[in-house]
Coordinates of C-alpha atoms in Angstrom, one line a residue:
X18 CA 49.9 -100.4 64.1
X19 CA 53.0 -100.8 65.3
X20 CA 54.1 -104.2 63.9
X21 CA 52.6 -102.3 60.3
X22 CA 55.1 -99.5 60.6
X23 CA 58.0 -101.5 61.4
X24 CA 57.2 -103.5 57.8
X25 CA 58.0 -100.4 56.2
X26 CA 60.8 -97.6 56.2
X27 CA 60.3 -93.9 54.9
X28 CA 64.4 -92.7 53.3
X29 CA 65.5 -90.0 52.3
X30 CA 68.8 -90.0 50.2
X31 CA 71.1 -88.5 47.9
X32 CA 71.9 -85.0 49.5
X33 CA 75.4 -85.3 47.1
X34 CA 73.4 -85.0 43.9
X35 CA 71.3 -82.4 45.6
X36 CA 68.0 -83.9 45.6
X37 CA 66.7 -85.7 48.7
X38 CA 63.7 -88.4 48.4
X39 CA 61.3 -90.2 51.0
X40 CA 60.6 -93.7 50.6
X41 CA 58.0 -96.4 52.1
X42 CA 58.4 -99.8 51.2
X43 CA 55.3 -101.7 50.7
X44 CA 53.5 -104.4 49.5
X45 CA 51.4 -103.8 45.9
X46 CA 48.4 -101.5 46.7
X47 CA 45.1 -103.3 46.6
X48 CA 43.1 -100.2 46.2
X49 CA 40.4 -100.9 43.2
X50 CA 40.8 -98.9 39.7
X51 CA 37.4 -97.2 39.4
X52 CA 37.9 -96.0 36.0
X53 CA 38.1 -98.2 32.7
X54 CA 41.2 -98.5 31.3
X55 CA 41.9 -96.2 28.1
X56 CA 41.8 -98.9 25.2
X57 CA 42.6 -96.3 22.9
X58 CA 46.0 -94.8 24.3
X59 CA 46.7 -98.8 25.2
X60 CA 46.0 -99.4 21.5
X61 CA 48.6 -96.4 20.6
X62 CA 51.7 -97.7 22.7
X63 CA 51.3 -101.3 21.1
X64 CA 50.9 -99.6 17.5
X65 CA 54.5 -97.5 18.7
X66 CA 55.8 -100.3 19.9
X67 CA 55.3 -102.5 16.9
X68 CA 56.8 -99.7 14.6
X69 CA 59.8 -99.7 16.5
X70 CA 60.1 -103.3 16.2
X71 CA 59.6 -103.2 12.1
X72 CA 60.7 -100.5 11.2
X73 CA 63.6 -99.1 13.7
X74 CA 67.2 -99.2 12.1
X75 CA 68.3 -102.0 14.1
X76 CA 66.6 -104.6 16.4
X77 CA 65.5 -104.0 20.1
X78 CA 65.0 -106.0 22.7
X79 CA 60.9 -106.4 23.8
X80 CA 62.7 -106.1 27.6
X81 CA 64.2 -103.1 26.5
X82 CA 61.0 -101.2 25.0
X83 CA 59.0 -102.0 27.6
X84 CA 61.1 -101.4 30.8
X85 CA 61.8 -98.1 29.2
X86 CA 58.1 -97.5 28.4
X87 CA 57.1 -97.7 32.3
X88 CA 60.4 -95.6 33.3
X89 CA 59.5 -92.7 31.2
X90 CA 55.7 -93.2 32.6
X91 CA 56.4 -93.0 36.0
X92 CA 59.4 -90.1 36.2
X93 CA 56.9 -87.9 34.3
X94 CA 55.1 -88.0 37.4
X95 CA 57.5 -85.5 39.1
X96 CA 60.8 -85.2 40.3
X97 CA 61.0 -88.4 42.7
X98 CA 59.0 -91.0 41.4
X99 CA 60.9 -93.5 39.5
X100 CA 61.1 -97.4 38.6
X101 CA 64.2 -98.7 40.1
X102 CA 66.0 -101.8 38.1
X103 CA 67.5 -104.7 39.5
X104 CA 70.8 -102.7 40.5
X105 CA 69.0 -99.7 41.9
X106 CA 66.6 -101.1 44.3
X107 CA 69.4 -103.5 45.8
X108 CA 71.1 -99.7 46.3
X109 CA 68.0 -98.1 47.7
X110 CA 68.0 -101.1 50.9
X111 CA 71.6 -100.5 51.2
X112 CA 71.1 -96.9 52.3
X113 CA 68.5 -97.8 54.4
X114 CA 70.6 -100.1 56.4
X115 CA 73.7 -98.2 56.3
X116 CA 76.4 -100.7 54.8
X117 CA 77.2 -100.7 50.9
X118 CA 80.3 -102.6 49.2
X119 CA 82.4 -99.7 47.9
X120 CA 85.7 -97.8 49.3
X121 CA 84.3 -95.6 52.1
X122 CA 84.6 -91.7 50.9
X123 CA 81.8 -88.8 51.0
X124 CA 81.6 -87.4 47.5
X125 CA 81.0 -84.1 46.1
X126 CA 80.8 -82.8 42.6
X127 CA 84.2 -80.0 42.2
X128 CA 83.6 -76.8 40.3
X129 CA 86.5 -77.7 38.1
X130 CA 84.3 -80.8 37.0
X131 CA 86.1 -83.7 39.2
X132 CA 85.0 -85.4 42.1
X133 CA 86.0 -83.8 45.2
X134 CA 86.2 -85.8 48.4
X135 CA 84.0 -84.7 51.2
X136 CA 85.7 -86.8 54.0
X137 CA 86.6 -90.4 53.8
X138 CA 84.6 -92.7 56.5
X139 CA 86.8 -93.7 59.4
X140 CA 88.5 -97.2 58.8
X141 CA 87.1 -97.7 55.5
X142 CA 89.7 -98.6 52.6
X143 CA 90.2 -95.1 51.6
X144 CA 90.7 -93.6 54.8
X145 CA 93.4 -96.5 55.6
X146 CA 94.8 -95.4 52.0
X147 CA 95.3 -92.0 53.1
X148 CA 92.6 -90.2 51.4
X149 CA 92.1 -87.0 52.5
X150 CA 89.5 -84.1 52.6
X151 CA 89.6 -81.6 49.7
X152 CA 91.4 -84.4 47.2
X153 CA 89.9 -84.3 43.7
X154 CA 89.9 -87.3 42.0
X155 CA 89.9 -87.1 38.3
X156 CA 90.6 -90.5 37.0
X157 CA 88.5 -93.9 37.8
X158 CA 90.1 -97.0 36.6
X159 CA 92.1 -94.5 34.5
X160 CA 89.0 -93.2 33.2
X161 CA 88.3 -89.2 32.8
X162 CA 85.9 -88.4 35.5
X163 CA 85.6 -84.8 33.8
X164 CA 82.1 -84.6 32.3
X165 CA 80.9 -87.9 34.4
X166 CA 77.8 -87.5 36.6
X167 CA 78.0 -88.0 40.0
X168 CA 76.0 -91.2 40.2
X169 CA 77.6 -92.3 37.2
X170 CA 81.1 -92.2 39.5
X171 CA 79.6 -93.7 42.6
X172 CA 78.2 -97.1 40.4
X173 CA 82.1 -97.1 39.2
X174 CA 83.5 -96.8 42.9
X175 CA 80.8 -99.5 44.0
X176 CA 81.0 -103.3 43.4
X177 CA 81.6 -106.5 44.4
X178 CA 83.7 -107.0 48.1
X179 CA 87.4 -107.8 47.3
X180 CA 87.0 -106.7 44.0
X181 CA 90.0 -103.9 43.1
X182 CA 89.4 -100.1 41.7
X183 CA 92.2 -97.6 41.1
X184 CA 91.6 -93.9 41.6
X185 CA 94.1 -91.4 40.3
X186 CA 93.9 -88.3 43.4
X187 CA 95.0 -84.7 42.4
X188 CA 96.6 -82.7 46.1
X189 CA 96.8 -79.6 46.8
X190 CA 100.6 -79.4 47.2
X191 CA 101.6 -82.6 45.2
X192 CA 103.5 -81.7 42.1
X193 CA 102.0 -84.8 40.5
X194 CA 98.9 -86.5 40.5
X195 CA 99.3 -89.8 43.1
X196 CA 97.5 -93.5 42.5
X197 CA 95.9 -94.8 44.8
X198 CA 94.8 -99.0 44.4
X199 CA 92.0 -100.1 46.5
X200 CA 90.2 -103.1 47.0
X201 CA 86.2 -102.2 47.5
X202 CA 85.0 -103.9 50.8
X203 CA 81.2 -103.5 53.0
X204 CA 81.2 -100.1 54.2
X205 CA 79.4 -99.8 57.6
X206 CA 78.5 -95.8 58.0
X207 CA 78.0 -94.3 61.3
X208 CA 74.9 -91.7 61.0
X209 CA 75.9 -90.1 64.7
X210 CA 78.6 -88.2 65.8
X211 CA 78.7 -86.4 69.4
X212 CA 81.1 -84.6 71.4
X213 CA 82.0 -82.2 74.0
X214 CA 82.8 -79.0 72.7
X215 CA 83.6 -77.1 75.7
X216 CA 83.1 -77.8 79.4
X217 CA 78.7 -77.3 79.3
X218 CA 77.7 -77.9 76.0
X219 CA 77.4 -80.7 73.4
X220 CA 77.4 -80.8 69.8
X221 CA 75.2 -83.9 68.2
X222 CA 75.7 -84.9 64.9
X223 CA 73.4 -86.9 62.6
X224 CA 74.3 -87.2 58.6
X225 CA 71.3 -89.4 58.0
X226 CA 68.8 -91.3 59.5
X227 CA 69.3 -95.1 58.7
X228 CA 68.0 -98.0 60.5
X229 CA 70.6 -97.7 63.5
X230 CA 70.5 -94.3 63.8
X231 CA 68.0 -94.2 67.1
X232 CA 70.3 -96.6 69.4
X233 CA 73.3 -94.6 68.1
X234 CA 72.2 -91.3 69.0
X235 CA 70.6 -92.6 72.4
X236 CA 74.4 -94.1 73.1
X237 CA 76.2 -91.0 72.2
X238 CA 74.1 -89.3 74.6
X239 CA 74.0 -91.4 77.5
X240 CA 78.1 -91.0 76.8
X241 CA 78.4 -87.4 76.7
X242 CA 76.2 -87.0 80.4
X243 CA 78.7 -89.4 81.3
X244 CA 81.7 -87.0 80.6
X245 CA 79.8 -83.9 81.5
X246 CA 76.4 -84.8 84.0
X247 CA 75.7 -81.0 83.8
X248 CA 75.5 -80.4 79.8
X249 CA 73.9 -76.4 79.5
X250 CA 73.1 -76.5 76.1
X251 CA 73.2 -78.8 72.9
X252 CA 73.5 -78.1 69.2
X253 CA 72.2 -80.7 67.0
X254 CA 73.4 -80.6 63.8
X255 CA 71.3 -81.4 60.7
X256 CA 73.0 -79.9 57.8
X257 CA 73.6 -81.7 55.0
X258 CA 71.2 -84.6 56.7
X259 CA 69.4 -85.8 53.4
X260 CA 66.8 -87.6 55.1
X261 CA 66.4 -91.2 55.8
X262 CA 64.0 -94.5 57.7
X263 CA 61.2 -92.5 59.3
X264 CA 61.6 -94.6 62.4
X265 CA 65.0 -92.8 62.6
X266 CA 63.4 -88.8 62.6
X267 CA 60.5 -90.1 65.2
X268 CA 62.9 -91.3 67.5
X269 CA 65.2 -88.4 67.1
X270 CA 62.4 -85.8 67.4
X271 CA 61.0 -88.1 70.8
X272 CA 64.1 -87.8 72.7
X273 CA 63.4 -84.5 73.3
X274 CA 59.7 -83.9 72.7
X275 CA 57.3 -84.6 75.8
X276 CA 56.2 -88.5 76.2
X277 CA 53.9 -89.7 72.9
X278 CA 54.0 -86.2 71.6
X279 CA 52.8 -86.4 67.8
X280 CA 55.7 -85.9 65.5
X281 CA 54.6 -85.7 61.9
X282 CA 51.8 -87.3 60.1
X283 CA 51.0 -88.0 55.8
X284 CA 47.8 -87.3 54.0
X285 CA 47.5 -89.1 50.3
X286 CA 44.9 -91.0 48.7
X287 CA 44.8 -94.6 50.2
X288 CA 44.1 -95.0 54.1
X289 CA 47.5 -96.4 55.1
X290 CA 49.1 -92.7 53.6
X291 CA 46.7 -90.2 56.4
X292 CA 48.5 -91.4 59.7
X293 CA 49.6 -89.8 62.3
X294 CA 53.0 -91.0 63.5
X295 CA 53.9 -90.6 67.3
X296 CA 56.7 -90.4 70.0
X297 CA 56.2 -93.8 71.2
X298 CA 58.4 -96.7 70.8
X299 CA 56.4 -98.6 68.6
X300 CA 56.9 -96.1 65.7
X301 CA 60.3 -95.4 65.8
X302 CA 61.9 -99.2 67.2
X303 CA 62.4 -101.2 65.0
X304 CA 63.8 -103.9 67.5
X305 CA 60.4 -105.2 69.4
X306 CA 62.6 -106.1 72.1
X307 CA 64.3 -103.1 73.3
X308 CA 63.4 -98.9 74.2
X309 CA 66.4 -96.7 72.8
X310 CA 65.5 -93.8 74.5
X311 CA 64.2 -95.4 77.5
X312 CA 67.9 -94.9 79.2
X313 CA 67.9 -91.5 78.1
X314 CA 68.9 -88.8 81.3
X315 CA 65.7 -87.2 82.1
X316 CA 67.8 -83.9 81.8
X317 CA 67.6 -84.5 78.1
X318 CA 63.8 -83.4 78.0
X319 CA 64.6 -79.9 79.4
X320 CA 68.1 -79.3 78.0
X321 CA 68.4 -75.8 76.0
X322 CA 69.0 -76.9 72.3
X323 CA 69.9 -75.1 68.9
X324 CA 69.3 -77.2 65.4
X325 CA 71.5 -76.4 62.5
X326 CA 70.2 -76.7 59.3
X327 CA 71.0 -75.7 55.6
X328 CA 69.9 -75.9 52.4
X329 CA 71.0 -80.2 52.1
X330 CA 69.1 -80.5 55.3
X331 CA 66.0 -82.6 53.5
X332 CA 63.2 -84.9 53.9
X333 CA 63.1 -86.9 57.8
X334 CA 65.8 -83.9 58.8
X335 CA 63.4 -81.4 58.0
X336 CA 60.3 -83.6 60.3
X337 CA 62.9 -83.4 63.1
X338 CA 63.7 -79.8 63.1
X339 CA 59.7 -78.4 61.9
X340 CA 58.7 -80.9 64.9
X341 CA 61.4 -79.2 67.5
X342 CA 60.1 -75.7 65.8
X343 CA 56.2 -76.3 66.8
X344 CA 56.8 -77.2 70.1
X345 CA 59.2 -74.4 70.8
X346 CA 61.4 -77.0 71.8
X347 CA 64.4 -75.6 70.5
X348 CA 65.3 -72.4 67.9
X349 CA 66.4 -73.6 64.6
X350 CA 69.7 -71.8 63.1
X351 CA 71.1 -71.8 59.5
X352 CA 69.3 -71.7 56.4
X353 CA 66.0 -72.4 54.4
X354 CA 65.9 -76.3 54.1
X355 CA 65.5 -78.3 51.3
X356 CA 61.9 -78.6 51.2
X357 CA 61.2 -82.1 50.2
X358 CA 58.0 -82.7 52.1
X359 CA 56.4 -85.5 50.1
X360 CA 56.4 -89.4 50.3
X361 CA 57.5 -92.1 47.9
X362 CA 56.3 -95.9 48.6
X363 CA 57.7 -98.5 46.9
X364 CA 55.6 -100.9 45.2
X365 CA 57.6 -104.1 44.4
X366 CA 57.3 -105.5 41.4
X367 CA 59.3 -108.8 40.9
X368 CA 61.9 -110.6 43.1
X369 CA 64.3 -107.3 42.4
X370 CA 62.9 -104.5 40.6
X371 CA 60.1 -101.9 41.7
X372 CA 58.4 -98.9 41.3
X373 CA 59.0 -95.8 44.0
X374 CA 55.9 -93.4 43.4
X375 CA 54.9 -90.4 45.0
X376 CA 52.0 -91.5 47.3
X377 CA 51.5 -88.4 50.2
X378 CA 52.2 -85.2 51.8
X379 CA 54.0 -85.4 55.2
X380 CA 53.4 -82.2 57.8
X381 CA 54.7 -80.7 61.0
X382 CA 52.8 -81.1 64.5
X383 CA 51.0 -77.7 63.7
X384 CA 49.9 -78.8 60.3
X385 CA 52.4 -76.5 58.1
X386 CA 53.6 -78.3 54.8
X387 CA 56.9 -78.3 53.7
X388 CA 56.7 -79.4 50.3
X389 CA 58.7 -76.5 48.3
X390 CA 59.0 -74.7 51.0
X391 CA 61.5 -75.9 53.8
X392 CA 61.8 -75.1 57.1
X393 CA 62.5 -71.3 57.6
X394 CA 65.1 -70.9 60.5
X395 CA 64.1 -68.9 63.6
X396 CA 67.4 -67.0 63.4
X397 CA 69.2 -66.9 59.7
X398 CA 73.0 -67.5 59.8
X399 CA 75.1 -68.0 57.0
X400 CA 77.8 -71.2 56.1
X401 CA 80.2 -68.4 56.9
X402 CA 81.1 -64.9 58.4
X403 CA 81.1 -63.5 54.6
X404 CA 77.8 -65.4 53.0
X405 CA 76.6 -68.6 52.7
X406 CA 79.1 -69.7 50.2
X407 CA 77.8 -72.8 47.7
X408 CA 74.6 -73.3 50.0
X409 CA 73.4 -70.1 47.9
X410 CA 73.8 -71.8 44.2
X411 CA 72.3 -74.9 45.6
X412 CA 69.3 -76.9 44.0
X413 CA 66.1 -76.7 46.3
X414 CA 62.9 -78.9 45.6
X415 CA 61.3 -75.4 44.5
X416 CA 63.6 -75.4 41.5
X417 CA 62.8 -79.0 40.1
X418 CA 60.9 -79.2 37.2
X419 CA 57.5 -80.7 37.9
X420 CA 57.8 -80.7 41.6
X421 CA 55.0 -81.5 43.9
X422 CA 53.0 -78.7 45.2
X423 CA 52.9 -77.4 48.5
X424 CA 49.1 -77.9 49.3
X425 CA 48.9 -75.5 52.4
X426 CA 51.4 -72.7 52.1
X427 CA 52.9 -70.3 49.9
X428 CA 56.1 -72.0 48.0
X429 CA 59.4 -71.1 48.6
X430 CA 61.6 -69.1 46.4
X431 CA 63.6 -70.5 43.4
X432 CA 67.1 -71.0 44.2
X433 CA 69.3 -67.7 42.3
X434 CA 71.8 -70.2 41.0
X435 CA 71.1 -69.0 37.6
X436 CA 72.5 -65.6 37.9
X437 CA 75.9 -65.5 36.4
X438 CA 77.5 -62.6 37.8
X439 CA 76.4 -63.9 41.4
X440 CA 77.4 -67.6 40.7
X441 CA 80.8 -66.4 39.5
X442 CA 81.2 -63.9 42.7
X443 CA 80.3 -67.4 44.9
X444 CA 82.7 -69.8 43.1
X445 CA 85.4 -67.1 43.1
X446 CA 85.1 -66.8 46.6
X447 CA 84.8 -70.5 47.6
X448 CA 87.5 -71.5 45.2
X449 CA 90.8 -71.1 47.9
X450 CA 88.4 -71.5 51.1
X451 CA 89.3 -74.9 53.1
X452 CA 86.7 -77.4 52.9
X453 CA 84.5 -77.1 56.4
X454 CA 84.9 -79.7 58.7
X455 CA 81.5 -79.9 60.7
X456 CA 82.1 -79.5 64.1
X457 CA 85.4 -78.2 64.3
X458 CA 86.9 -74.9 65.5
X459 CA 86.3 -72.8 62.4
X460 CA 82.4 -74.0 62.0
X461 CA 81.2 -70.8 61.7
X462 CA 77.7 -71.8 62.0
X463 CA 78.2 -73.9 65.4
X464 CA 80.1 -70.9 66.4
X465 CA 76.6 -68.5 66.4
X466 CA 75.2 -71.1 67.8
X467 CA 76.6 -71.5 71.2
X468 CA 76.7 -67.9 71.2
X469 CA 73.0 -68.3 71.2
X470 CA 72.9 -70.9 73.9
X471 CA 75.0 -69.1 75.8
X472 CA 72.8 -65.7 75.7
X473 CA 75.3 -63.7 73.2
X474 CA 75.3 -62.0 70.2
X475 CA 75.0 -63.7 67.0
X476 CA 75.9 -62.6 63.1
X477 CA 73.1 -62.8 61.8
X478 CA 73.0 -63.2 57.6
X479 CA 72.5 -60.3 55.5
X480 CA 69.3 -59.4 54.2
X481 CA 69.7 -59.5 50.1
X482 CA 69.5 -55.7 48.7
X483 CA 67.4 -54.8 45.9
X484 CA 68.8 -51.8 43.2
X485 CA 67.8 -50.3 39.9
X486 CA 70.1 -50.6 37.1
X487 CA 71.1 -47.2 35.5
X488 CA 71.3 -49.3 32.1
X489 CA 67.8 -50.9 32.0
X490 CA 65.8 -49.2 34.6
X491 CA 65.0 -52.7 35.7
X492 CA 65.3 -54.4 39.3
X493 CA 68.3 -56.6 40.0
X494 CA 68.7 -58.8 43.1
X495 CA 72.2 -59.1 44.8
X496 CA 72.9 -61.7 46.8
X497 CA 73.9 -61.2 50.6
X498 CA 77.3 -59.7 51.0

């Protein structure tokens, strides 16, 4: 079993375009096709095919047709099943591993329509460039990045090591906008941050689970009870956490869980999708020859704990926090997850391209699902003292067209992004606020929770209000205030 799980890797990526996935890479399944193929739809794609080749206004490529054909097949599926070309499966075991060639920044679409920077990642190209948080980049090789998607900009950032890129960065206080020239390089992220935040209590970051992610977190532990042997409480922080390698949330979740305590398991159609996956080392190692968490301080087991979540808190984030949530392990603070509870394997096709399709439904210990539906907080706190700022307008797996159904529970609400008046009160609000740096002295969020730790009051969100318009007669939800 274990040797089979370590041939595989569940992911979860792409919290920046707010959608988060799971994948499990995997050989072609073998299972037999009991019903006959239909000869007559079959018959109807060649017949549409060969009209496009006669009678189309220009010539296409057979490649073309065809490797468009199976794309639009499989994304009618629902919202995370896709074929992934040449380039985007080579960018799909990138993430996995943690390392990509590019120039080292977290990315964020602005409400002006640039690219705002996030952070840059510590010795990367642009953080020796002097990038900074809350720059907005709005041209790419001197091209506009207004009206570019997001992904669109990443492919433009990435390339090949030494090659050079140029990004033009507008700052807040620069009277002009400054040029930056780069040379892209392999980025090695660092999933796990930690630190002391006063004398008793630690603060455990993790921005997504990749391959290293278990021996990171075990040595950031083992070197915060090294500063502090008598650590009282620990927060650890999941916002924003897309997902990532399933080894990575089992390991997590089994550092503080009682020995070979079940963490999650999957139910789909073939046999190798209903398993239940384990606190033991042979499901979340992924070295044979070494325990991570086998150094771990046995204090660790017993220590009082807070998660953070939010709304980009998706996919293996969500198995760690709904597994510390059954077991009463720890109280989870922040706001309704994502809700991504579903698994996509990939099926490889040739040397470089396959197919990632929706294959099973992943649960908590106690059986809930979270498909549409997220993790629900045991004490609801907003971004910040006055709402939950753009968490509120964000996308949730509820919202996207032909989502997977929650098979267990009643969904969660649609996101109420779509309200004008509401969505212009939010961006209004969150137009001069500094961009939050997790962690730090005016993290609102990790704020309530050490409160909580520490047996104090917290500000808890504000219930939404319901009135009756004198105009229509009709009910109108307001967002918290």
């Amino acid at each position: 079993m274990g040797k089979k799980l370590k041939n595989s890797g569940l992911i979860g990526v792409g919290v920046v375009a707010g959608i988060a996935i799971s994948l499990q890479f995997s050989a072609m399944a073998q299972k037999p096709v009991d019903p006959p193929l239909p000869l007559a739809e079959l018959r109807q794609l060649a017949d549409v095919f060969g009209l496009i080749k006669s009678d189309y206004v220009e010539p296409v490529e057979d490649k073309k047709l065809l490797t468009e054909a199976i794309s639009g097949m499989v994304a009618s599926l629902d919202p995370h099943s896709a074929y992934l070309d040449k380039k985007a499966y080579a960018e799909l075991r990138e993430g996995s591993q943690g390392k990509f060639v590019g120039l080292g920044i977290e990315i964020g679409q602005s409400e002006d329509g640039y690219i705002k920077i996030v952070a840059p990642i510590e010795d990367s190209p642009a953080w020796r460039a002097g990038i900074k948080p809350g720059d907005l980049i709005s041209r790419l090789d001197n091209v506009q990045v207004k009206g570019m998607s997001l992904d669109d900009s990443i492919k433009k950032m990435r390339g090949e090591p030494n090659s050079k890129v140029s990004l033009t960065i507008l700052r807040k206080g620069e009277p002009e906008p400054l040029t930056f020239n780069m040379t892209r390089e392999e980025i090695h992220q660092k999933s796990v941050k930690g630190k002391l935040i006063e004398p008793g209590y630690a603060w455990l970051r993790i921005s997504q689970f990749q391959e290293p992610t278990v021996d990171d977190m075990a040595a950031k532990i083992i070197e915060l009870y090294q500063q502090d042997p008598n650590i009282k409480g620990l927060v650890l922080d999941l916002r924003n956490d897309p997902g990532g390698v399933l080894q990575g949330a089992i390991g997590v979740a089994a550092a503080f869980l009682p020995k070979d305590a079940p963490i999650v398991s999957t139910n789909g159609q073939l046999p190798d999708q209903k398993q239940i996956f384990y606190g033991r080392p042979e499901y979340y190692e992924l070295r044979a020859e070494s325990d991570a968490l086998a150094k771990l301080p046995a204090a660790l087991k017993k220590v009082p704990m807070v998660v953070l979540v939010n709304t980009g808190s998706a996919s293996a984030s969500e198995i760690v926090a709904g597994a510390l949530q059954d077991y009463k392990r720890a109280d989870i603070i922040g706001t309704q997850t994502f809700g991504k509870g579903s698994v996509q394997t990939i099926r490889q096709l040739t040397a470089d391209t396959a197919v990632k399709l929706t294959t099973a439904r992943y649960y908590t210990p106690n059986g809930r699902s979270i498909q549409a539906k997220g993790i629900t907080p045991d004490l609801v706190v907003d971004e910040n003292a006055d709402g939950d700022g753009l968490n509120a307008l964000r996308t949730r797996e509820a919202d996207l067209s032909k989502h997977l159904s929650n098979d267990r529970e009643a969904e969660g609400e649609k996101s109420k992004r779509d309200e004008l008046e509401e969505q212009v009160r939010i961006l209004a609000l969150e137009k001069n606020r500094k961009p939050l740096e997790y962690g730090s002295g005016e993290d609102f969020q990790l704020q309530q929770a050490l409160n909580h730790l520490k047996g104090l009051p917290v500000q808890l969100a504000k219930p939404a209000t319901t009135v009756v318009s004198t105009d229509t007669g009709l009910p109108k939800d307001l967002a918290k205030k």
